[in-house]
Amino acid sequence: MWRRPVERARRWRQNWPTTARWGRVRDAAILLLGPIDDDDFLAAQDWIVSHGRQTMQRVQDDPDGLVELAPDRHNARIDWFCGLPLEAHIAATGAPFAIDGPSGPDTPLGTPADLTDETRTRQPFSQADGLPRRQSVD
């Protein structure tokens, strides 16, 4: 059990240089693109990633390299990967996922609760379902 925090800290130390490098890229992106909020920066990260691994690593190593992408800066605020989960789901299942809720019968399953019985309605769920009550420790 004590190893998990140690492993987590080790992974944090391993990944920190990569995480910290995006902060410098954000500063360069602000200079190139103007003020950006968190959502805009996520879109800018996707834009950088869309240019390929080598470009991404080059920009992370030297954020001034973001200038190389300046001719394509009009695409920087586009949400590049917003449709990716839907496309992957269609490719895997052959149908889009339900956006408004699960597909199924329009009527709820189970028996409706009688809310007119005030005593039963005020019971804790554990008693209402016939489950044993939790023991209190005094």
JSON list of C-alpha atoms in Angstrom, two decimals:
[
{"chain": "A", "resi": 1, "resn": "MET", "atom": "CA", "xyz": [0.00, 0.00, 0.00]},
{"chain": "A", "resi": 2, "resn": "TRP", "atom": "CA", "xyz": [2.82, 2.42, 0.79]},
{"chain": "A", "resi": 3, "resn": "ARG", "atom": "CA", "xyz": [4.37, 1.88, -2.65]},
{"chain": "A", "resi": 4, "resn": "ARG", "atom": "CA", "xyz": [1.58, 3.61, -4.56]},
{"chain": "A", "resi": 5, "resn": "PRO", "atom": "CA", "xyz": [2.43, 7.16, -3.41]},
{"chain": "A", "resi": 6, "resn": "VAL", "atom": "CA", "xyz": [6.09, 6.45, -4.15]},
{"chain": "A", "resi": 7, "resn": "GLU", "atom": "CA", "xyz": [5.25, 5.16, -7.65]},
{"chain": "A", "resi": 8, "resn": "ARG", "atom": "CA", "xyz": [2.97, 8.13, -8.25]},
{"chain": "A", "resi": 9, "resn": "ALA", "atom": "CA", "xyz": [5.71, 10.55, -7.19]},
{"chain": "A", "resi": 10, "resn": "ARG", "atom": "CA", "xyz": [8.21, 8.76, -9.44]},
{"chain": "A", "resi": 11, "resn": "ARG", "atom": "CA", "xyz": [5.86, 9.05, -12.42]},
{"chain": "A", "resi": 12, "resn": "TRP", "atom": "CA", "xyz": [5.27, 12.73, -11.61]},
{"chain": "A", "resi": 13, "resn": "ARG", "atom": "CA", "xyz": [9.01, 13.39, -11.62]},
{"chain": "A", "resi": 14, "resn": "GLN", "atom": "CA", "xyz": [9.38, 11.55, -14.93]},
{"chain": "A", "resi": 15, "resn": "ASN", "atom": "CA", "xyz": [6.55, 13.47, -16.60]},
{"chain": "A", "resi": 16, "resn": "TRP", "atom": "CA", "xyz": [7.18, 16.88, -15.04]},
{"chain": "A", "resi": 17, "resn": "PRO", "atom": "CA", "xyz": [9.69, 18.03, -17.72]},
{"chain": "A", "resi": 18, "resn": "THR", "atom": "CA", "xyz": [7.08, 17.37, -20.43]},
{"chain": "A", "resi": 19, "resn": "THR", "atom": "CA", "xyz": [4.34, 19.13, -18.47]},
{"chain": "A", "resi": 20, "resn": "ALA", "atom": "CA", "xyz": [6.50, 22.13, -17.66]},
{"chain": "A", "resi": 21, "resn": "ARG", "atom": "CA", "xyz": [7.50, 22.54, -21.31]},
{"chain": "A", "resi": 22, "resn": "TRP", "atom": "CA", "xyz": [3.89, 23.31, -22.27]},
{"chain": "A", "resi": 23, "resn": "GLY", "atom": "CA", "xyz": [3.99, 26.37, -19.99]},
{"chain": "A", "resi": 24, "resn": "ARG", "atom": "CA", "xyz": [6.74, 27.91, -22.09]},
{"chain": "A", "resi": 25, "resn": "VAL", "atom": "CA", "xyz": [4.85, 26.97, -25.26]},
{"chain": "A", "resi": 26, "resn": "ARG", "atom": "CA", "xyz": [1.78, 28.75, -23.89]},
{"chain": "A", "resi": 27, "resn": "ASP", "atom": "CA", "xyz": [3.83, 31.93, -23.46]},
{"chain": "A", "resi": 28, "resn": "ALA", "atom": "CA", "xyz": [5.01, 31.66, -27.07]},
{"chain": "A", "resi": 29, "resn": "ALA", "atom": "CA", "xyz": [1.43, 30.97, -28.24]},
{"chain": "A", "resi": 30, "resn": "ILE", "atom": "CA", "xyz": [0.22, 34.14, -26.51]},
{"chain": "A", "resi": 31, "resn": "LEU", "atom": "CA", "xyz": [2.85, 36.13, -28.38]},
{"chain": "A", "resi": 32, "resn": "LEU", "atom": "CA", "xyz": [1.86, 34.57, -31.70]},
{"chain": "A", "resi": 33, "resn": "LEU", "atom": "CA", "xyz": [-1.92, 34.32, -31.28]},
{"chain": "A", "resi": 34, "resn": "GLY", "atom": "CA", "xyz": [-2.78, 37.01, -28.74]},
{"chain": "A", "resi": 35, "resn": "PRO", "atom": "CA", "xyz": [-4.60, 36.42, -25.45]},
{"chain": "A", "resi": 36, "resn": "ILE", "atom": "CA", "xyz": [-5.79, 32.83, -25.03]},
{"chain": "A", "resi": 37, "resn": "ASP", "atom": "CA", "xyz": [-7.80, 31.20, -22.28]},
{"chain": "A", "resi": 38, "resn": "ASP", "atom": "CA", "xyz": [-7.48, 27.57, -21.19]},
{"chain": "A", "resi": 39, "resn": "ASP", "atom": "CA", "xyz": [-9.88, 26.28, -23.85]},
{"chain": "A", "resi": 40, "resn": "ASP", "atom": "CA", "xyz": [-8.06, 28.19, -26.57]},
{"chain": "A", "resi": 41, "resn": "PHE", "atom": "CA", "xyz": [-4.76, 26.79, -25.35]},
{"chain": "A", "resi": 42, "resn": "LEU", "atom": "CA", "xyz": [-6.10, 23.23, -25.48]},
{"chain": "A", "resi": 43, "resn": "ALA", "atom": "CA", "xyz": [-7.11, 23.91, -29.09]},
{"chain": "A", "resi": 44, "resn": "ALA", "atom": "CA", "xyz": [-3.64, 25.39, -29.74]},
{"chain": "A", "resi": 45, "resn": "GLN", "atom": "CA", "xyz": [-2.03, 22.26, -28.26]},
{"chain": "A", "resi": 46, "resn": "ASP", "atom": "CA", "xyz": [-4.14, 20.11, -30.59]},
{"chain": "A", "resi": 47, "resn": "TRP", "atom": "CA", "xyz": [-3.09, 22.37, -33.47]},
{"chain": "A", "resi": 48, "resn": "ILE", "atom": "CA", "xyz": [0.59, 21.89, -32.62]},
{"chain": "A", "resi": 49, "resn": "VAL", "atom": "CA", "xyz": [0.10, 18.12, -32.23]},
{"chain": "A", "resi": 50, "resn": "SER", "atom": "CA", "xyz": [-1.67, 18.00, -35.60]},
{"chain": "A", "resi": 51, "resn": "HIS", "atom": "CA", "xyz": [1.61, 19.07, -37.24]},
{"chain": "A", "resi": 52, "resn": "GLY", "atom": "CA", "xyz": [3.24, 15.82, -36.10]},
{"chain": "A", "resi": 53, "resn": "ARG", "atom": "CA", "xyz": [5.41, 14.49, -33.31]},
{"chain": "A", "resi": 54, "resn": "GLN", "atom": "CA", "xyz": [8.65, 16.03, -34.60]},
{"chain": "A", "resi": 55, "resn": "THR", "atom": "CA", "xyz": [7.13, 19.50, -34.82]},
{"chain": "A", "resi": 56, "resn": "MET", "atom": "CA", "xyz": [5.55, 19.15, -31.38]},
{"chain": "A", "resi": 57, "resn": "GLN", "atom": "CA", "xyz": [8.85, 18.07, -29.80]},
{"chain": "A", "resi": 58, "resn": "ARG", "atom": "CA", "xyz": [10.74, 20.82, -31.61]},
{"chain": "A", "resi": 59, "resn": "VAL", "atom": "CA", "xyz": [8.29, 23.45, -30.33]},
{"chain": "A", "resi": 60, "resn": "GLN", "atom": "CA", "xyz": [8.46, 22.03, -26.81]},
{"chain": "A", "resi": 61, "resn": "ASP", "atom": "CA", "xyz": [12.27, 22.06, -26.90]},
{"chain": "A", "resi": 62, "resn": "ASP", "atom": "CA", "xyz": [12.36, 25.61, -28.25]},
{"chain": "A", "resi": 63, "resn": "PRO", "atom": "CA", "xyz": [9.04, 27.49, -28.01]},
{"chain": "A", "resi": 64, "resn": "ASP", "atom": "CA", "xyz": [10.41, 30.14, -30.39]},
{"chain": "A", "resi": 65, "resn": "GLY", "atom": "CA", "xyz": [10.02, 27.44, -33.05]},
{"chain": "A", "resi": 66, "resn": "LEU", "atom": "CA", "xyz": [6.28, 28.11, -32.92]},
{"chain": "A", "resi": 67, "resn": "VAL", "atom": "CA", "xyz": [7.03, 30.89, -35.42]},
{"chain": "A", "resi": 68, "resn": "GLU", "atom": "CA", "xyz": [7.46, 28.15, -38.06]},
{"chain": "A", "resi": 69, "resn": "LEU", "atom": "CA", "xyz": [3.72, 27.48, -37.75]},
{"chain": "A", "resi": 70, "resn": "ALA", "atom": "CA", "xyz": [2.75, 31.15, -38.13]},
{"chain": "A", "resi": 71, "resn": "PRO", "atom": "CA", "xyz": [1.48, 30.74, -41.74]},
{"chain": "A", "resi": 72, "resn": "ASP", "atom": "CA", "xyz": [-1.07, 28.21, -40.40]},
{"chain": "A", "resi": 73, "resn": "ARG", "atom": "CA", "xyz": [-2.07, 30.25, -37.31]},
{"chain": "A", "resi": 74, "resn": "HIS", "atom": "CA", "xyz": [-5.66, 30.73, -38.56]},
{"chain": "A", "resi": 75, "resn": "ASN", "atom": "CA", "xyz": [-6.23, 27.05, -37.65]},
{"chain": "A", "resi": 76, "resn": "ALA", "atom": "CA", "xyz": [-4.87, 27.39, -34.11]},
{"chain": "A", "resi": 77, "resn": "ARG", "atom": "CA", "xyz": [-8.22, 28.00, -32.38]},
{"chain": "A", "resi": 78, "resn": "ILE", "atom": "CA", "xyz": [-10.12, 25.19, -34.12]},
{"chain": "A", "resi": 79, "resn": "ASP", "atom": "CA", "xyz": [-11.11, 22.27, -31.90]},
{"chain": "A", "resi": 80, "resn": "TRP", "atom": "CA", "xyz": [-9.29, 19.66, -33.98]},
{"chain": "A", "resi": 81, "resn": "PHE", "atom": "CA", "xyz": [-10.26, 16.52, -32.13]},
{"chain": "A", "resi": 82, "resn": "CYS", "atom": "CA", "xyz": [-13.80, 17.29, -30.93]},
{"chain": "A", "resi": 83, "resn": "GLY", "atom": "CA", "xyz": [-15.38, 14.71, -33.24]},
{"chain": "A", "resi": 84, "resn": "LEU", "atom": "CA", "xyz": [-12.77, 12.03, -32.67]},
{"chain": "A", "resi": 85, "resn": "PRO", "atom": "CA", "xyz": [-14.64, 10.08, -29.93]},
{"chain": "A", "resi": 86, "resn": "LEU", "atom": "CA", "xyz": [-17.79, 9.93, -32.07]},
{"chain": "A", "resi": 87, "resn": "GLU", "atom": "CA", "xyz": [-15.86, 8.78, -35.15]},
{"chain": "A", "resi": 88, "resn": "ALA", "atom": "CA", "xyz": [-14.04, 6.12, -33.12]},
{"chain": "A", "resi": 89, "resn": "HIS", "atom": "CA", "xyz": [-17.33, 4.87, -31.65]},
{"chain": "A", "resi": 90, "resn": "ILE", "atom": "CA", "xyz": [-18.93, 4.64, -35.10]},
{"chain": "A", "resi": 91, "resn": "ALA", "atom": "CA", "xyz": [-15.88, 2.77, -36.42]},
{"chain": "A", "resi": 92, "resn": "ALA", "atom": "CA", "xyz": [-16.03, 0.31, -33.51]},
{"chain": "A", "resi": 93, "resn": "THR", "atom": "CA", "xyz": [-19.80, -0.23, -33.25]},
{"chain": "A", "resi": 94, "resn": "GLY", "atom": "CA", "xyz": [-21.22, 0.90, -36.58]},
{"chain": "A", "resi": 95, "resn": "ALA", "atom": "CA", "xyz": [-23.56, 3.42, -34.94]},
{"chain": "A", "resi": 96, "resn": "PRO", "atom": "CA", "xyz": [-23.23, 6.78, -33.19]},
{"chain": "A", "resi": 97, "resn": "PHE", "atom": "CA", "xyz": [-23.51, 6.87, -29.43]},
{"chain": "A", "resi": 98, "resn": "ALA", "atom": "CA", "xyz": [-26.62, 8.34, -27.85]},
{"chain": "A", "resi": 99, "resn": "ILE", "atom": "CA", "xyz": [-25.96, 11.99, -27.03]},
{"chain": "A", "resi": 100, "resn": "ASP", "atom": "CA", "xyz": [-29.31, 12.66, -25.31]},
{"chain": "A", "resi": 101, "resn": "GLY", "atom": "CA", "xyz": [-29.24, 9.57, -23.11]},
{"chain": "A", "resi": 102, "resn": "PRO", "atom": "CA", "xyz": [-29.21, 5.82, -23.40]},
{"chain": "A", "resi": 103, "resn": "SER", "atom": "CA", "xyz": [-31.36, 4.21, -26.01]},
{"chain": "A", "resi": 104, "resn": "GLY", "atom": "CA", "xyz": [-34.10, 2.01, -24.64]},
{"chain": "A", "resi": 105, "resn": "PRO", "atom": "CA", "xyz": [-37.76, 1.95, -23.70]},
{"chain": "A", "resi": 106, "resn": "ASP", "atom": "CA", "xyz": [-39.44, 5.30, -23.11]},
{"chain": "A", "resi": 107, "resn": "THR", "atom": "CA", "xyz": [-41.11, 4.07, -19.93]},
{"chain": "A", "resi": 108, "resn": "PRO", "atom": "CA", "xyz": [-39.00, 3.61, -16.80]},
{"chain": "A", "resi": 109, "resn": "LEU", "atom": "CA", "xyz": [-38.32, 0.09, -15.62]},
{"chain": "A", "resi": 110, "resn": "GLY", "atom": "CA", "xyz": [-39.30, -1.19, -12.18]},
{"chain": "A", "resi": 111, "resn": "THR", "atom": "CA", "xyz": [-42.21, -0.35, -9.96]},
{"chain": "A", "resi": 112, "resn": "PRO", "atom": "CA", "xyz": [-43.09, 3.24, -9.14]},
{"chain": "A", "resi": 113, "resn": "ALA", "atom": "CA", "xyz": [-42.60, 4.37, -5.55]},
{"chain": "A", "resi": 114, "resn": "ASP", "atom": "CA", "xyz": [-45.64, 5.34, -3.50]},
{"chain": "A", "resi": 115, "resn": "LEU", "atom": "CA", "xyz": [-44.71, 8.83, -2.32]},
{"chain": "A", "resi": 116, "resn": "THR", "atom": "CA", "xyz": [-48.05, 9.33, -0.55]},
{"chain": "A", "resi": 117, "resn": "ASP", "atom": "CA", "xyz": [-46.92, 7.03, 2.28]},
{"chain": "A", "resi": 118, "resn": "GLU", "atom": "CA", "xyz": [-44.99, 9.65, 4.25]},
{"chain": "A", "resi": 119, "resn": "THR", "atom": "CA", "xyz": [-43.57, 7.23, 6.83]},
{"chain": "A", "resi": 120, "resn": "ARG", "atom": "CA", "xyz": [-42.10, 4.91, 4.20]},
{"chain": "A", "resi": 121, "resn": "THR", "atom": "CA", "xyz": [-40.91, 7.82, 2.04]},
{"chain": "A", "resi": 122, "resn": "ARG", "atom": "CA", "xyz": [-38.91, 9.29, 4.94]},
{"chain": "A", "resi": 123, "resn": "GLN", "atom": "CA", "xyz": [-37.16, 6.01, 5.73]},
{"chain": "A", "resi": 124, "resn": "PRO", "atom": "CA", "xyz": [-33.48, 5.77, 4.82]},
{"chain": "A", "resi": 125, "resn": "PHE", "atom": "CA", "xyz": [-32.92, 3.85, 1.59]},
{"chain": "A", "resi": 126, "resn": "SER", "atom": "CA", "xyz": [-31.34, 0.97, 3.46]},
{"chain": "A", "resi": 127, "resn": "GLN", "atom": "CA", "xyz": [-34.58, 0.40, 5.39]},
{"chain": "A", "resi": 128, "resn": "ALA", "atom": "CA", "xyz": [-36.85, 1.03, 2.43]},
{"chain": "A", "resi": 129, "resn": "ASP", "atom": "CA", "xyz": [-35.11, -1.64, 0.39]},
{"chain": "A", "resi": 130, "resn": "GLY", "atom": "CA", "xyz": [-35.16, -4.17, 3.21]},
{"chain": "A", "resi": 131, "resn": "LEU", "atom": "CA", "xyz": [-31.39, -3.96, 3.67]},
{"chain": "A", "resi": 132, "resn": "PRO", "atom": "CA", "xyz": [-29.95, -4.15, 7.19]},
{"chain": "A", "resi": 133, "resn": "ARG", "atom": "CA", "xyz": [-29.35, -0.85, 8.94]},
{"chain": "A", "resi": 134, "resn": "ARG", "atom": "CA", "xyz": [-25.83, 0.36, 9.44]},
{"chain": "A", "resi": 135, "resn": "GLN", "atom": "CA", "xyz": [-24.62, -0.14, 12.98]},
{"chain": "A", "resi": 136, "resn": "SER", "atom": "CA", "xyz": [-23.72, 3.06, 14.79]},
{"chain": "A", "resi": 137, "resn": "VAL", "atom": "CA", "xyz": [-20.52, 3.15, 16.79]},
{"chain": "A", "resi": 138, "resn": "ASP", "atom": "CA", "xyz": [-20.80, 5.08, 20.03]}
]
